[in-house]
Every structure is written in structure tokens, then in C-alpha cells.
PDB file of C-alpha atoms in Angstrom:
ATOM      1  CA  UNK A 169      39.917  21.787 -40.823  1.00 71.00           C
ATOM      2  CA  UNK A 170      39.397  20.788 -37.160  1.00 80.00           C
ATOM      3  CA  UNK A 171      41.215  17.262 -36.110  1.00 87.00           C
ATOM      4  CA  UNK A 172      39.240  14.849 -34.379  1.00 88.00           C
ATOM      5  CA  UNK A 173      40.566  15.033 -30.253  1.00 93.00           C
ATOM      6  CA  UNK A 174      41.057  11.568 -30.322  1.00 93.00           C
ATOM      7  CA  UNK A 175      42.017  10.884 -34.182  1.00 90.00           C
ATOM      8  CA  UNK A 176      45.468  10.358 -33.000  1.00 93.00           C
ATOM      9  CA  UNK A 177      44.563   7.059 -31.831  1.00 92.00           C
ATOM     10  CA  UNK A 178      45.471   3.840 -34.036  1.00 93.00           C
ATOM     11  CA  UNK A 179      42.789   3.108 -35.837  1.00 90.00           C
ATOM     12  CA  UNK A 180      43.226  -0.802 -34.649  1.00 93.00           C
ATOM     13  CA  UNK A 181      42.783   0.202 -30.839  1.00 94.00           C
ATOM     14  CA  UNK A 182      39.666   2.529 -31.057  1.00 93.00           C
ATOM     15  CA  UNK A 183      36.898  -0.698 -31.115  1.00 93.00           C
ATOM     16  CA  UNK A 184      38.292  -1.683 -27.916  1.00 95.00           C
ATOM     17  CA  UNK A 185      38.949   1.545 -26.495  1.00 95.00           C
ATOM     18  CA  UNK A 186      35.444   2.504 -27.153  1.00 95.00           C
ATOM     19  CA  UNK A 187      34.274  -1.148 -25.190  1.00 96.00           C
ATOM     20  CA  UNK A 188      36.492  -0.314 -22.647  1.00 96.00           C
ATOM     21  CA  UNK A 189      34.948   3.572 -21.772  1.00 95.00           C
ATOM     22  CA  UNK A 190      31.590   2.084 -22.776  1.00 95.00           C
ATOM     23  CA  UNK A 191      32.136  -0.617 -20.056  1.00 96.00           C
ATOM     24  CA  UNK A 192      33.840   2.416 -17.591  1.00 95.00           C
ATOM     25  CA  UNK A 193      30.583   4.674 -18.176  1.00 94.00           C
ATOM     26  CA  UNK A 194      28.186   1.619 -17.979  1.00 94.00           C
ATOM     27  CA  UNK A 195      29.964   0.568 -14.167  1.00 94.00           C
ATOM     28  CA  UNK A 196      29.637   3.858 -13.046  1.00 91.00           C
ATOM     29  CA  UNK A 197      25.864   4.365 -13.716  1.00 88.00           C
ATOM     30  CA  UNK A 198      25.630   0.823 -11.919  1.00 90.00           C
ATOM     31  CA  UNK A 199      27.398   2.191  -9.458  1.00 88.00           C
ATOM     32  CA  UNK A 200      25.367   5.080  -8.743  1.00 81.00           C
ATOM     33  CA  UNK A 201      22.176   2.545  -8.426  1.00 80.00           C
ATOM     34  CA  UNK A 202      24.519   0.376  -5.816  1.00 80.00           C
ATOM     35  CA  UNK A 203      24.825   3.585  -3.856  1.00 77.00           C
ATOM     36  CA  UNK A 204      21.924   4.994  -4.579  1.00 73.00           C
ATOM     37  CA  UNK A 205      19.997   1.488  -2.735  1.00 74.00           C
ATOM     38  CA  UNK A 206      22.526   1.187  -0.419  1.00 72.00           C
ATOM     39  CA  UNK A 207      21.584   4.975   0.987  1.00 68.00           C
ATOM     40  CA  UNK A 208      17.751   3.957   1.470  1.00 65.00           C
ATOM     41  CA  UNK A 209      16.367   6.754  -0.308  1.00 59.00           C
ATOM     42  CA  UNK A 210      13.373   6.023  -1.427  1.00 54.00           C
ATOM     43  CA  UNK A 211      13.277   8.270  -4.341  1.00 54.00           C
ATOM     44  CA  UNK A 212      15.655   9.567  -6.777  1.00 57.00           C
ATOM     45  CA  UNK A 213      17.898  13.087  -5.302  1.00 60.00           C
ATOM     46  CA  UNK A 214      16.160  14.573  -8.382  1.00 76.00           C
ATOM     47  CA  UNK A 215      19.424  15.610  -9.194  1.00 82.00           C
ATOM     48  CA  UNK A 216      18.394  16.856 -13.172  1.00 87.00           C
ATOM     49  CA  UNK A 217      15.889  19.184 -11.162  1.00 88.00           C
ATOM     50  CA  UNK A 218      18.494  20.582  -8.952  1.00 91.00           C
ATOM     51  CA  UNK A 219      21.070  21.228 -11.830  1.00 93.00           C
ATOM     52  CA  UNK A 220      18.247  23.088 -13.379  1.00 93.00           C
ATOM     53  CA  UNK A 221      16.621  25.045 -10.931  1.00 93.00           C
ATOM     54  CA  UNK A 222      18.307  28.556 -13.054  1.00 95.00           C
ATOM     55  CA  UNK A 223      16.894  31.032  -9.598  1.00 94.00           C
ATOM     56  CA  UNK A 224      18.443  30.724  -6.105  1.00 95.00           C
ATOM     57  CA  UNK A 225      14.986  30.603  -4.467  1.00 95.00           C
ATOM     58  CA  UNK A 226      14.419  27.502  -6.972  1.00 94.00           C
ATOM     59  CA  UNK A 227      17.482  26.267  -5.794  1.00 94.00           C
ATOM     60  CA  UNK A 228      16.839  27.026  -1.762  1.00 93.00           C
ATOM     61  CA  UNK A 229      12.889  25.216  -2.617  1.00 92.00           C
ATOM     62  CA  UNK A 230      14.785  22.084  -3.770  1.00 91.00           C
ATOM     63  CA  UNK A 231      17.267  21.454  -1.227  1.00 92.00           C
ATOM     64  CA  UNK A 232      14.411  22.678   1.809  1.00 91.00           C
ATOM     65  CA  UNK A 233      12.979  19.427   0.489  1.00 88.00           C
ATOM     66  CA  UNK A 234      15.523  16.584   1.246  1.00 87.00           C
ATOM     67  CA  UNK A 235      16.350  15.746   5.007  1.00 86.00           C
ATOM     68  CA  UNK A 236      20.042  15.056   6.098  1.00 86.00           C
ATOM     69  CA  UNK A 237      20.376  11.721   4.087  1.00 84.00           C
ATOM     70  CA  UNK A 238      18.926  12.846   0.577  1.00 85.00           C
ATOM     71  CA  UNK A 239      21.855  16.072   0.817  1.00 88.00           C
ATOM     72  CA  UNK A 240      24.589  13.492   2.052  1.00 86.00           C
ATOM     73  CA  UNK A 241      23.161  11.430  -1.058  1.00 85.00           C
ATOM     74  CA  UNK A 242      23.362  14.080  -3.516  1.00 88.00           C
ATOM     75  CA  UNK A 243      26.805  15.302  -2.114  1.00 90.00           C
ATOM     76  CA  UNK A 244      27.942  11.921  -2.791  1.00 88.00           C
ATOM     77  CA  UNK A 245      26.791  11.834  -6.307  1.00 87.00           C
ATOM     78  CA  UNK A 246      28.197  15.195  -7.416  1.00 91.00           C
ATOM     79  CA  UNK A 247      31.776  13.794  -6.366  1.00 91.00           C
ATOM     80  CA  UNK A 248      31.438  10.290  -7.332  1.00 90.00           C
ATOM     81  CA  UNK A 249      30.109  11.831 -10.914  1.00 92.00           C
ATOM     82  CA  UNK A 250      33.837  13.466 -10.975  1.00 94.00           C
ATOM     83  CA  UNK A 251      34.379   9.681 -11.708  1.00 93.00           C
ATOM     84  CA  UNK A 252      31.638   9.051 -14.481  1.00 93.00           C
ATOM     85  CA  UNK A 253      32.743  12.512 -16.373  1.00 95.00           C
ATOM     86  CA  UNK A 254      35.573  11.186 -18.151  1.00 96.00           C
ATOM     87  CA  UNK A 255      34.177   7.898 -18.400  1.00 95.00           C
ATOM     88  CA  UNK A 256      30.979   9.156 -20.477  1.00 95.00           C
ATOM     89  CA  UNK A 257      33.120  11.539 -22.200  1.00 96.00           C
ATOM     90  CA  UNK A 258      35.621   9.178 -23.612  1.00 96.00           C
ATOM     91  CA  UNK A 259      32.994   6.438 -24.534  1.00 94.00           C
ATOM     92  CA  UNK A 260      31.030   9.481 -26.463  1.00 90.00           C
ATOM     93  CA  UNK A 261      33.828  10.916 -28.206  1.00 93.00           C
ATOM     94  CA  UNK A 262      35.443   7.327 -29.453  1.00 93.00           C
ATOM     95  CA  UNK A 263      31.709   5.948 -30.457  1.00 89.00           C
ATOM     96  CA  UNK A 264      32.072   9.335 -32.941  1.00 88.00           C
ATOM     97  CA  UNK A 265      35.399   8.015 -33.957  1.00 88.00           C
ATOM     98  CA  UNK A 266      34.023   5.285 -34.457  1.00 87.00           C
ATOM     99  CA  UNK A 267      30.796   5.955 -36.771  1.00 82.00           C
ATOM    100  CA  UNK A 268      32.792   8.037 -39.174  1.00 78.00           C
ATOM    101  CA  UNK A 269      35.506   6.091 -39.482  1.00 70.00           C
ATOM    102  CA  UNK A 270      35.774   5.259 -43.329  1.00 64.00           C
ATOM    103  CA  UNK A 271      33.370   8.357 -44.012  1.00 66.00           C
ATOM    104  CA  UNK A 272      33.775  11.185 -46.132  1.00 69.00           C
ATOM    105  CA  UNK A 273      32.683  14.732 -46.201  1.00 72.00           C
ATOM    106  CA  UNK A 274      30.611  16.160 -43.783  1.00 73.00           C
ATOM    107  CA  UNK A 275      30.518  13.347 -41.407  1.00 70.00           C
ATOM    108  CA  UNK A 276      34.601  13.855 -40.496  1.00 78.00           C
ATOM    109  CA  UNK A 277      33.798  17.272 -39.809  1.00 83.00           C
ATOM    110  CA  UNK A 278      30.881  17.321 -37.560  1.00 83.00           C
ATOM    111  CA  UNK A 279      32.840  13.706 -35.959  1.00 84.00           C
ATOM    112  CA  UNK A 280      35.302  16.254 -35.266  1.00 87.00           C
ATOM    113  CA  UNK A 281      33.567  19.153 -33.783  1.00 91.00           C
ATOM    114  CA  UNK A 282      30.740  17.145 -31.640  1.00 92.00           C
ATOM    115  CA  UNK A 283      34.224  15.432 -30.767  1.00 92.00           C
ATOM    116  CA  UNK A 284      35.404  18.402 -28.793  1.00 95.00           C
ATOM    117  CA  UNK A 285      32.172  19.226 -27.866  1.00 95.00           C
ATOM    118  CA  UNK A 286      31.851  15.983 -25.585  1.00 95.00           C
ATOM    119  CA  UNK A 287      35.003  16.869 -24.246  1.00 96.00           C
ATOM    120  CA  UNK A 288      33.288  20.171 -22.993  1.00 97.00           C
ATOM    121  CA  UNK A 289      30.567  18.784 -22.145  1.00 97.00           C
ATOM    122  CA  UNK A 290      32.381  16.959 -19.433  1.00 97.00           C
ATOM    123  CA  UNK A 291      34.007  20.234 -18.504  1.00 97.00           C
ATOM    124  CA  UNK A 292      30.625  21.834 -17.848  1.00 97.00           C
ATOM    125  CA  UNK A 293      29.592  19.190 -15.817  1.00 97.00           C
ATOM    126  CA  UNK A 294      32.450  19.459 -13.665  1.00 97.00           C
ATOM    127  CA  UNK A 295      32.114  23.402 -13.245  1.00 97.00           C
ATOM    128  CA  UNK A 296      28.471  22.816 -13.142  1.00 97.00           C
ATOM    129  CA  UNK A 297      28.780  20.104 -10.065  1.00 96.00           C
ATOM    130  CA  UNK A 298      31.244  22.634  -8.700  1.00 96.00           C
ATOM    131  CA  UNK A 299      27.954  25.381  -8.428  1.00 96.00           C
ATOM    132  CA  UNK A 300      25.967  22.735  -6.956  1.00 96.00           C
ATOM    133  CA  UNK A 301      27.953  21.756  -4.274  1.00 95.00           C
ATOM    134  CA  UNK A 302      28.511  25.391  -3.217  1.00 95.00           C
ATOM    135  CA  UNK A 303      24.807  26.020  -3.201  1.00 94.00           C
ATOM    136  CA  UNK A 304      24.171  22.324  -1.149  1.00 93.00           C
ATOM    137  CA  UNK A 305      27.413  23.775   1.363  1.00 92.00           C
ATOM    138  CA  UNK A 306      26.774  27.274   1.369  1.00 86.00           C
ATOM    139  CA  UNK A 307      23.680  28.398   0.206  1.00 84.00           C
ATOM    140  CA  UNK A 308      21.437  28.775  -2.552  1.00 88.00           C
ATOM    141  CA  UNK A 309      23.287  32.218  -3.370  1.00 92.00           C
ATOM    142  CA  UNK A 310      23.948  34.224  -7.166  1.00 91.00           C
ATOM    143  CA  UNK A 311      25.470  33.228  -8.771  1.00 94.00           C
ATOM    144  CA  UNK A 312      25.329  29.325  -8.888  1.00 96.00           C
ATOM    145  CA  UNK A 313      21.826  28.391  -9.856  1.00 96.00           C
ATOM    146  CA  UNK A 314      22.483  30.367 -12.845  1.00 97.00           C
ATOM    147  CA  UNK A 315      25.956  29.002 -13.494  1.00 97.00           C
ATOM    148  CA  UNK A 316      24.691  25.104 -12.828  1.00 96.00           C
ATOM    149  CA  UNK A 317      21.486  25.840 -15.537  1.00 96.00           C
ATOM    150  CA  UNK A 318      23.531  27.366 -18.038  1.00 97.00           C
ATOM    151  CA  UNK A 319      26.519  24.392 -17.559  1.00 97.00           C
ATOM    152  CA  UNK A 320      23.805  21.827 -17.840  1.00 96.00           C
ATOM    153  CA  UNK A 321      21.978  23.445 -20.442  1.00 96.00           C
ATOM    154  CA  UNK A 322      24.831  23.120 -22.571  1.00 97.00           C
ATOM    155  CA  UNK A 323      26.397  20.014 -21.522  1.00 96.00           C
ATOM    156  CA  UNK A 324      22.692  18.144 -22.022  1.00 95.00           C
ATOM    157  CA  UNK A 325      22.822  20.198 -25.364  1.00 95.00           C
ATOM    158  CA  UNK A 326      26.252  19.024 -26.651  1.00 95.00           C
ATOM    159  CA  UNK A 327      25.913  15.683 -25.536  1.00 93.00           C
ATOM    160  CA  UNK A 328      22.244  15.254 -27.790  1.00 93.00           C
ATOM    161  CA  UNK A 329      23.731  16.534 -30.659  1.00 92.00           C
ATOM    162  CA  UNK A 330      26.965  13.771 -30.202  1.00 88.00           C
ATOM    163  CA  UNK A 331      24.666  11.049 -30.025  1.00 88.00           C
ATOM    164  CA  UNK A 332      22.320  11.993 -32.702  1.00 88.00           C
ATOM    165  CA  UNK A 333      25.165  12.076 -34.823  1.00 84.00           C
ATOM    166  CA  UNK A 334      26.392   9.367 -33.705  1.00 81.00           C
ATOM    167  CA  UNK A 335      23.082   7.441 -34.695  1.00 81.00           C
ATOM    168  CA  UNK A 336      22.495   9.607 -38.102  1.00 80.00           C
ATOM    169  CA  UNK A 337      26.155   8.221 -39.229  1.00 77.00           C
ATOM    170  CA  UNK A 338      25.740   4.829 -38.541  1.00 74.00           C
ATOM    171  CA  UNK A 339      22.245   4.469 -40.270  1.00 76.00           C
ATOM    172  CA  UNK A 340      23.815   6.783 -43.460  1.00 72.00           C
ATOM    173  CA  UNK A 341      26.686   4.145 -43.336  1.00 67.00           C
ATOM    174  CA  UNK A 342      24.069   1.431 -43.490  1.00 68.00           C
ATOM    175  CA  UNK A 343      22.219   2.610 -45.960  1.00 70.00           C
ATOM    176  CA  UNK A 344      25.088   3.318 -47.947  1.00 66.00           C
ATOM    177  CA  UNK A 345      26.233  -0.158 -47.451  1.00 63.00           C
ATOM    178  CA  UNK A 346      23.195  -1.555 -48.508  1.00 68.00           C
ATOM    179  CA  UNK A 347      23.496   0.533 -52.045  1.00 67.00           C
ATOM    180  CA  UNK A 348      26.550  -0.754 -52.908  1.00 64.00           C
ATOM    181  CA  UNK A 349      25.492  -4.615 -52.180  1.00 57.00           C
TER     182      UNK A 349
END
């Protein structure tokens, strides 16, 4: 049976923890909407679109469409979301800590393994900003259109299924709770 990545945590710290990376993800998406005004751009870098984009001609269409600013904009983002990463990742992981804590059976598992898979989640999204910045520097080349769809692919994947649990365990706790009032 697969341990929980941050199980090793006392279980009296892990409410705050969770605030704490909940209020470190929450600043940094602020933060993006600071810089984000601040730049001038009138419309978002359509980053998602970008990360997506699977072909290099895709790719090449995409960035032909922002000027100078919009690719110093997006080139900002893909660094600054180096910061975000473990922010997001952290709050994710400890908010499944959190809704199976004092759970049984299934729930510890799948806490467990959608645990991890947050953590890689944030891995992808590193090699997967990685790819994106080489085809923003260097060209829309093979082969990191494909590598930045499949990363995000996965990462968007991994990090539905952590909050879905997340939510399905807190409502099963509730309605557990309510049966036994």
C-alpha cells in the first residue's frame, strides 16, 4: 500500500499548512492578473491554447499572432509559473490530506495515489513550460508542441481527478456524518 507524499506531516499542522499553500497558490494567480494589467495586453496570452497546440505549424500559427509585448508577456508567465507550480501542488496534495483524513478504505488509497499524482502534475508543467519556451525562443520545431500537449494533457488530467476527489470525499464524509447524527 502506497503512503500518502505528505502523510508524514503531523496531523495538527496540515489545516494550516493547507491555508498557507492555499494562500501561496491564491497570491500567485493574483499575481499573474497584477502582471498581466500591468503589461497592457488587452487580451489574455491564450496561454491554455499555446500549451495545446499538439503540431508545430499550430504552434508557429499561435505565436505569428502576438506582437513583441504579448511573447515578452507569455515568456514572463512561463517563468513566473515556476513560482505557482509548487504552490498549486502543495495546496492540492494537503487539501487530499486533508479530505481523507479520518477515512477508511478506498478513500486513503486513491488520497494517496492522486497525492503523487499532483506532485507530477507539477513536474509536467515544468517540463511542459520548458517545451514552450523553446518553441517561443527557438522555433515552433518537433518535438515540443507534442511534448507541451502531452505534459498538459496529463497534468490538466491528474489535477481533475485530485480535485474531484477531493470534492467526492468531503461530500461522502458529510453524508456520512449526517447518518450517524
Amino acid at each position: 500500500m502506497i503512503s500518502h507524499p505528505l502523510e508524514f506531516i503531523p496531523v495538527e499542522f496540515r489545516k494550516n499548512l493547507f491555508f498557507g499553500f492555499l494562500f501561496w497558490a491564491f497570491l500567485s494567480v493574483v499575481l499573474f492578473g497584477v502582471f498581466a494589467k500591468a503589461s497592457g495586453a488587452d487580451m489574455p496570452s491564450k496561454i491554455v491554447v499555446f500549451e495545446l497546440a499538439w503540431t508545430p505549424q499550430a504552434a508557429y500559427d499561435i505565436i505569428e499572432t502576438w506582437d513583441s509585448r504579448m511573447r515578452l508577456r507569455v515568456a514572463f508567465e512561463l517563468g513566473f509559473d515556476y513560482f505557482f507550480m509548487p504552490a498549486y501542488a502543495l495546496s492540492f496534495c494537503m487539501g487530499l490530506l486533508l479530505a481523507r483524513d479520518a477515512r477508511k478504505g478506498w478513500h486513503v488509497q486513491l488520497s494517496s495515489w492522486l497525492g503523487w499524482g499532483v506532485l507530477a502534475a507539477a513536474l509536467l508543467d515544468a517540463v511542459e513550460n520548458y517545451a514552450l519556451w523553446k518553441e517561443l525562443t527557438g522555433g515552433a520545431v518537433s518535438p515540443f508542441p507534442q511534448l507541451a500537449g502531452l505534459c498538459a494533457s496529463i497534468k490538466f488530467a491528474l489535477l481533475a481527478a485530485g480535485l474531484t476527489s477531493i470534492f467526492m470525499m468531503l461530500i461522502s464524509r458529510q453524508m456520512s456524518d449526517k447518518r450517524s447524527v
